[in-house]
Coordinates of C-alpha atoms in Angstrom, one line a residue:
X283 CA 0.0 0.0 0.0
X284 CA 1.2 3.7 -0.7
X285 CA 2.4 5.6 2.3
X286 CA 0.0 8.4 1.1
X287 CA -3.0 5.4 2.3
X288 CA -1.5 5.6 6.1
X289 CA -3.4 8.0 8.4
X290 CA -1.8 11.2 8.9
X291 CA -3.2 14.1 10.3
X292 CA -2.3 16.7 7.3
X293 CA -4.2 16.5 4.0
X294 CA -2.7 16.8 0.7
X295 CA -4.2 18.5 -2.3
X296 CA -2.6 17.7 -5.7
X297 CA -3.7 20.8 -8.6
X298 CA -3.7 18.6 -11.5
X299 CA -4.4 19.5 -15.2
X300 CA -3.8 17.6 -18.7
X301 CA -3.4 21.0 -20.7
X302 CA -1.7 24.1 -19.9
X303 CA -3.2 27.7 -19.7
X304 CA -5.9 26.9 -17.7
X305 CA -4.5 28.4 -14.6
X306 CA -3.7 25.6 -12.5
X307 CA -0.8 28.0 -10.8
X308 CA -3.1 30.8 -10.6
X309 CA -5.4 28.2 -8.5
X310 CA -2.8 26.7 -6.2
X311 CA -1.6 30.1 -5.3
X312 CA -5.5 32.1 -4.5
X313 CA -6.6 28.7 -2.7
X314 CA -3.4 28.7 0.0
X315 CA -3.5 32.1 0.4
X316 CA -7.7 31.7 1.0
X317 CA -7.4 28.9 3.0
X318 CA -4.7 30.7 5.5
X319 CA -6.9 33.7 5.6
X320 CA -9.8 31.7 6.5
X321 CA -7.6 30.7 10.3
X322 CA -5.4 27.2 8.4
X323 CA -2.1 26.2 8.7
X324 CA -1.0 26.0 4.3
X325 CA 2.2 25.0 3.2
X326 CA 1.8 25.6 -0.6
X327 CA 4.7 23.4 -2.3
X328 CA 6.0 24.0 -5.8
X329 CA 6.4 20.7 -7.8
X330 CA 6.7 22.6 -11.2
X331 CA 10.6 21.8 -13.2
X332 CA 9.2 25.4 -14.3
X333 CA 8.6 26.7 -11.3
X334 CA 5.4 28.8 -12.1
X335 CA 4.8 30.1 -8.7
X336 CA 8.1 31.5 -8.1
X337 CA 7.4 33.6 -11.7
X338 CA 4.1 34.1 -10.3
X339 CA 5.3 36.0 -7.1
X340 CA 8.1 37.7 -9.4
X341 CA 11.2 36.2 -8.1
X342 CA 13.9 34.9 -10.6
X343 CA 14.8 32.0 -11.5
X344 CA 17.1 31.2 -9.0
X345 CA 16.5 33.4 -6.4
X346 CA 14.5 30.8 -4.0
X347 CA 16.1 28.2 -2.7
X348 CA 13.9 24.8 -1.6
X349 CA 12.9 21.6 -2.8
X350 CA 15.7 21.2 -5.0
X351 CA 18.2 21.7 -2.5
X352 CA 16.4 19.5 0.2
X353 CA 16.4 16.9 -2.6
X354 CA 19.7 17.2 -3.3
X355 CA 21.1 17.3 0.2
X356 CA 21.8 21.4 0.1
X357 CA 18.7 22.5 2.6
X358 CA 17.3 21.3 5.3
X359 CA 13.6 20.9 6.2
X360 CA 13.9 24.5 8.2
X361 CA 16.0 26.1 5.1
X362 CA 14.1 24.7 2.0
X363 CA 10.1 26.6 3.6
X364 CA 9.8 30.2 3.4
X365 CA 7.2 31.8 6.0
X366 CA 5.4 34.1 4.4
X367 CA 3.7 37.6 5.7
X368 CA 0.7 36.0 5.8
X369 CA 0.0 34.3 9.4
X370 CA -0.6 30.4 8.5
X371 CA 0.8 29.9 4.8
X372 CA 4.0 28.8 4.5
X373 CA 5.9 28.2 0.9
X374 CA 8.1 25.5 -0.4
X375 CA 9.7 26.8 -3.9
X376 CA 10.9 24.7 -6.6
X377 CA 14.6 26.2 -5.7
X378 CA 17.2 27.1 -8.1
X379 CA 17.0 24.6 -10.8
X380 CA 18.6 24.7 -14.6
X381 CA 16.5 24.4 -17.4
X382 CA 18.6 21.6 -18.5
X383 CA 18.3 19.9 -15.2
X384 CA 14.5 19.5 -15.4
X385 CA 14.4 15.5 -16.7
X386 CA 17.0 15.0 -13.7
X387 CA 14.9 16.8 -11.2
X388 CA 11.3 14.8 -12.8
X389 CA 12.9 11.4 -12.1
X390 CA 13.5 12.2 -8.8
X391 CA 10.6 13.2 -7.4
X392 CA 8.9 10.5 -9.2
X393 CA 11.6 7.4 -7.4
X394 CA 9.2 5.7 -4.9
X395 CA 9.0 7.3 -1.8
X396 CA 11.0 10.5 -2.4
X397 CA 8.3 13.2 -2.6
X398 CA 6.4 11.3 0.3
X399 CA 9.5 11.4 2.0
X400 CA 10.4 15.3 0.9
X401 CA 6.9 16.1 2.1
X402 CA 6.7 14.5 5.4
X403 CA 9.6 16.1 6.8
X404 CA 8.1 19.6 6.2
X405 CA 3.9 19.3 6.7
X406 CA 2.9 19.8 10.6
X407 CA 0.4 18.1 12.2
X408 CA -3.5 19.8 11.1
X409 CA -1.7 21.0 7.9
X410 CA -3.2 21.4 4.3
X411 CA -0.8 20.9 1.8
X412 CA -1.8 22.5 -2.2
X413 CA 1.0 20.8 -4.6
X414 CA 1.1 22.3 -7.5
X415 CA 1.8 20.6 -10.4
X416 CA 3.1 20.7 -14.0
X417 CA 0.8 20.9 -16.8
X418 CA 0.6 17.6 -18.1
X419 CA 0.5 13.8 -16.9
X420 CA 4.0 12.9 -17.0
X421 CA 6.4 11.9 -13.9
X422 CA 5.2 14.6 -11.2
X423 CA 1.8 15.3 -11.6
X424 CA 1.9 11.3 -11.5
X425 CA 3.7 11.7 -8.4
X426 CA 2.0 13.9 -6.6
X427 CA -1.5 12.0 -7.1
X428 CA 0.1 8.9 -5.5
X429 CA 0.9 11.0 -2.5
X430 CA -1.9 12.9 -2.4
X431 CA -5.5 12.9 -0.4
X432 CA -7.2 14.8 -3.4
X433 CA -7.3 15.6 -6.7
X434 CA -8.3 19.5 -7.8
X435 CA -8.7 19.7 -11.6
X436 CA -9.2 23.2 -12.9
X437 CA -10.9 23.0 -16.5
X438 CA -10.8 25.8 -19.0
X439 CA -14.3 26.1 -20.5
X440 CA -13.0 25.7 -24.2
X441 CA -13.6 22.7 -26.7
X442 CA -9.8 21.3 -26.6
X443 CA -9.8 21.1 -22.7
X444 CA -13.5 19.6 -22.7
X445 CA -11.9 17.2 -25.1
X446 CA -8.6 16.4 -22.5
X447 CA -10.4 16.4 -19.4
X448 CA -11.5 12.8 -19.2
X449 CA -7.7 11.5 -19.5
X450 CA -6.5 13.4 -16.3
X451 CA -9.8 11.7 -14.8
X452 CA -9.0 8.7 -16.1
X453 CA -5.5 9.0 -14.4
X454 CA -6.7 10.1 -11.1
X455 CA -9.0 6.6 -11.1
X456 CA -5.8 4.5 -12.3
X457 CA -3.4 6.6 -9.4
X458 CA -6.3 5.7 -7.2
X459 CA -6.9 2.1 -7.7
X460 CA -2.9 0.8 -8.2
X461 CA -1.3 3.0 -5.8
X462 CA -3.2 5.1 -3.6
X463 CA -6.7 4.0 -2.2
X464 CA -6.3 7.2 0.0
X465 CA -6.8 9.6 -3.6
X466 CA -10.0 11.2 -3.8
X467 CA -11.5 13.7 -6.4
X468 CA -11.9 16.8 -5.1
X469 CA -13.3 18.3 -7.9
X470 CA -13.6 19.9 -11.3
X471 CA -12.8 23.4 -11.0
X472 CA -14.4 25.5 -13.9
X473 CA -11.3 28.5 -15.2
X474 CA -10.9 31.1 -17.5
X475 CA -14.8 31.6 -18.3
X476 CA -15.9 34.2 -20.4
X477 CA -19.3 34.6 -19.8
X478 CA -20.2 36.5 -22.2
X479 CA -19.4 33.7 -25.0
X480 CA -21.5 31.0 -26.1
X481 CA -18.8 28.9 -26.9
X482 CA -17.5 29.2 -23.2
X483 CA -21.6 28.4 -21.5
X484 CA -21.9 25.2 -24.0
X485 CA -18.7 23.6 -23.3
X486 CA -19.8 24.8 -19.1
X487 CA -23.7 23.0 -19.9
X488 CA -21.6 20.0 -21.3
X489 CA -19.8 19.6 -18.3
X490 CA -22.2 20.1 -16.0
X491 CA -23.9 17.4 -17.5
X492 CA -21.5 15.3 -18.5
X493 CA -19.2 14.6 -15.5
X494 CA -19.9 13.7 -11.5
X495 CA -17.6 16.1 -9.0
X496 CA -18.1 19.9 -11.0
X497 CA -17.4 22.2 -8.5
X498 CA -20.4 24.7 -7.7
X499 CA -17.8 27.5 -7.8
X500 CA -16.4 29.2 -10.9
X501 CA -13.5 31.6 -12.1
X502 CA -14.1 33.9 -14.6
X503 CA -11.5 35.5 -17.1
X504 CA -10.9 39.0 -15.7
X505 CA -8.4 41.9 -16.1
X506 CA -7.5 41.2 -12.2
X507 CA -5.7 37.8 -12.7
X508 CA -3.1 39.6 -15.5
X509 CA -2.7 42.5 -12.9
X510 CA -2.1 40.0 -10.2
X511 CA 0.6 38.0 -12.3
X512 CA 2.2 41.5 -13.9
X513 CA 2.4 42.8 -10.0
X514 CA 3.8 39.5 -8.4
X515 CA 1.1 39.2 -5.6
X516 CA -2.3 36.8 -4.9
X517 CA -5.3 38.6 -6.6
X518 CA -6.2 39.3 -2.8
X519 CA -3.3 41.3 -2.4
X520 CA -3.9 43.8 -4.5
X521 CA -3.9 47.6 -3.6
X522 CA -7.7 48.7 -3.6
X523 CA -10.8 47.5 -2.6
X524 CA -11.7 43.9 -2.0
X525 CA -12.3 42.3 -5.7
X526 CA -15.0 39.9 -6.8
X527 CA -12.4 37.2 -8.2
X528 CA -11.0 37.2 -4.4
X529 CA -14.4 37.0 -3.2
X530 CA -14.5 34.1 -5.5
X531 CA -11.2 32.0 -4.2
X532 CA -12.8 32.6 -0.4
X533 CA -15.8 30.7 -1.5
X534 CA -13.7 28.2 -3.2
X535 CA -11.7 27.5 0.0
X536 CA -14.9 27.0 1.7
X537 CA -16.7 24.3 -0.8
X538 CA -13.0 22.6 -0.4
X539 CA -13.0 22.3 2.9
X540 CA -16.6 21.1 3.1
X541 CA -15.3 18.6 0.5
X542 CA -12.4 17.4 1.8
X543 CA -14.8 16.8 5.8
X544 CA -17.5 15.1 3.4
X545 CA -15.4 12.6 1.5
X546 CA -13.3 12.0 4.4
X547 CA -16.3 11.1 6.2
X548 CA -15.5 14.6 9.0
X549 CA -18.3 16.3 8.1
X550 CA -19.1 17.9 11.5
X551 CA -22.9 17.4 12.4
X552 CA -25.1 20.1 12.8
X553 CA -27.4 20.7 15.8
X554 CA -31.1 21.2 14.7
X555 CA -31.6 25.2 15.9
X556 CA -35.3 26.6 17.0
X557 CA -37.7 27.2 15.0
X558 CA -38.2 31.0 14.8
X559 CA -40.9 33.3 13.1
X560 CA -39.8 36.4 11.0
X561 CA -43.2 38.2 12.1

């Protein structure tokens, strides 16, 4: 059995897509931060060769050391996590990698045991861990589902990801039935949708209808996102009034958690209240 099927009181969440561009980063990043701001401990690891969410908080690419060197022997548990100013979220980067080290770095978190092992010298007891992944199904994302509690899958609502969302499905229930009983499906997790095309609604209707485990919560294509990247912050963080896409990754935090309680059987039960009259 995988070690990801022993008990443990942390909870893993692997951000898993088949195609790229539909802001599977962009995902991983909002959720930690919303999760930490709702009062929970998030250590938001980096599992991307490319190391998107370095780029996406505008440092180089070198510039954070983390689970490279821990890999490779150069950091330590305390070295290779960043705190960051936000009380309860906590950041392991991809660290300083080459470009032409990328295969090297893929095979080695995909070796039995080593990203389990990685992973379990840095999550803390009560701990929610959001992996994010590279685009793809190749060696981490593969990974990372064999160590993981749950599967998010964002989905941009276009034809050619309609067309390549059953295969990382279809992945999560091969991860789940050879080597980790402990994987769940989180959910599908509707990106990038423009409203205002009917392309973007019929491919939403067709999902809706066609697979189990759509999220109710949505993310629209909006200007804040690309200001969000271009600035190097969460799209909370931005100077100004509270925005609707913010808004947004609050509510997703909270259908996750509900989630993760459900499947996990947690779901806390609720006292009948009083009846009461309005008039």
């Amino acid at each position: 059995m995988s070690p990801a099927a022993t008990e443990r009181a942390t909870r893993r969440v692997a951000v898993a897509s088949a195609k790229g561009g539909v802001g599977k980063t962009t995902v991983a990043l909002n959720l930690a931060v919303a999760l930490a701001a709702r009062g929970r401990q998030v250590l938001l690891c980096d599992l991307d060769p490319q190391g998107s969410l370095g780029f996406s908080l505008a440092k180089g690419d070198a510039e954070l050391r983390g689970l490279a060197e821990l890999l490779m022997g150069e950091a330590t548990p305390e070295t290779a996590v960043l705190e960051t100013q936000l009380p309860g979220l906590r950041l392991l980067p991809r660290g300083a990698l080459d470009a032409c080290d990328a295969c090297e770095f893929e095979q080695a978190l995909f070796a039995p045991g080593v990203l389990d092992g990685a992973l379990a010298q840095l999550e803390r007891d009560d701990e929610t861990l959001v992996l994010d992944t590279p685009s793809g199904l190749g060696l981490v994302t593969r990974a990372a589902l064999a160590v993981s509690d749950f599967a998010l899958v964002p989905f941009q609502t276009e034809p050619l990801a309609l067309r390549s969302l059953g295969q990382v499905l279809r992945v999560v229930e091969q991860v789940q039935a050879r080597e980790n009983p402990r994987l769940k499906l989180l959910g599908i997790l509707p990106t990038l949708v423009d409203k205002a095309g009917s392309d973007a609604l019929d491919v939403l209707g067709e999902v809706w209808a066609g697979f189990p485990g759509v999220l109710e919560s949505i993310l629209p294509r909006a200007e804040a996102f690309v200001k969000a990247s271009r600035e190097g912050v969460p799209v909370s963080f931005l100077a100004g009034p509270d925005s609707p896409e913010a808004r947004r990754f609050e509510i997703l935090a909270a259908e996750s958690e509900l989630l993760m309680h459900r499947l996990t059987g947690r779901e806390a039960a609720h006292a009948p209240g009083p009846v009461r009259r309005l008039l």
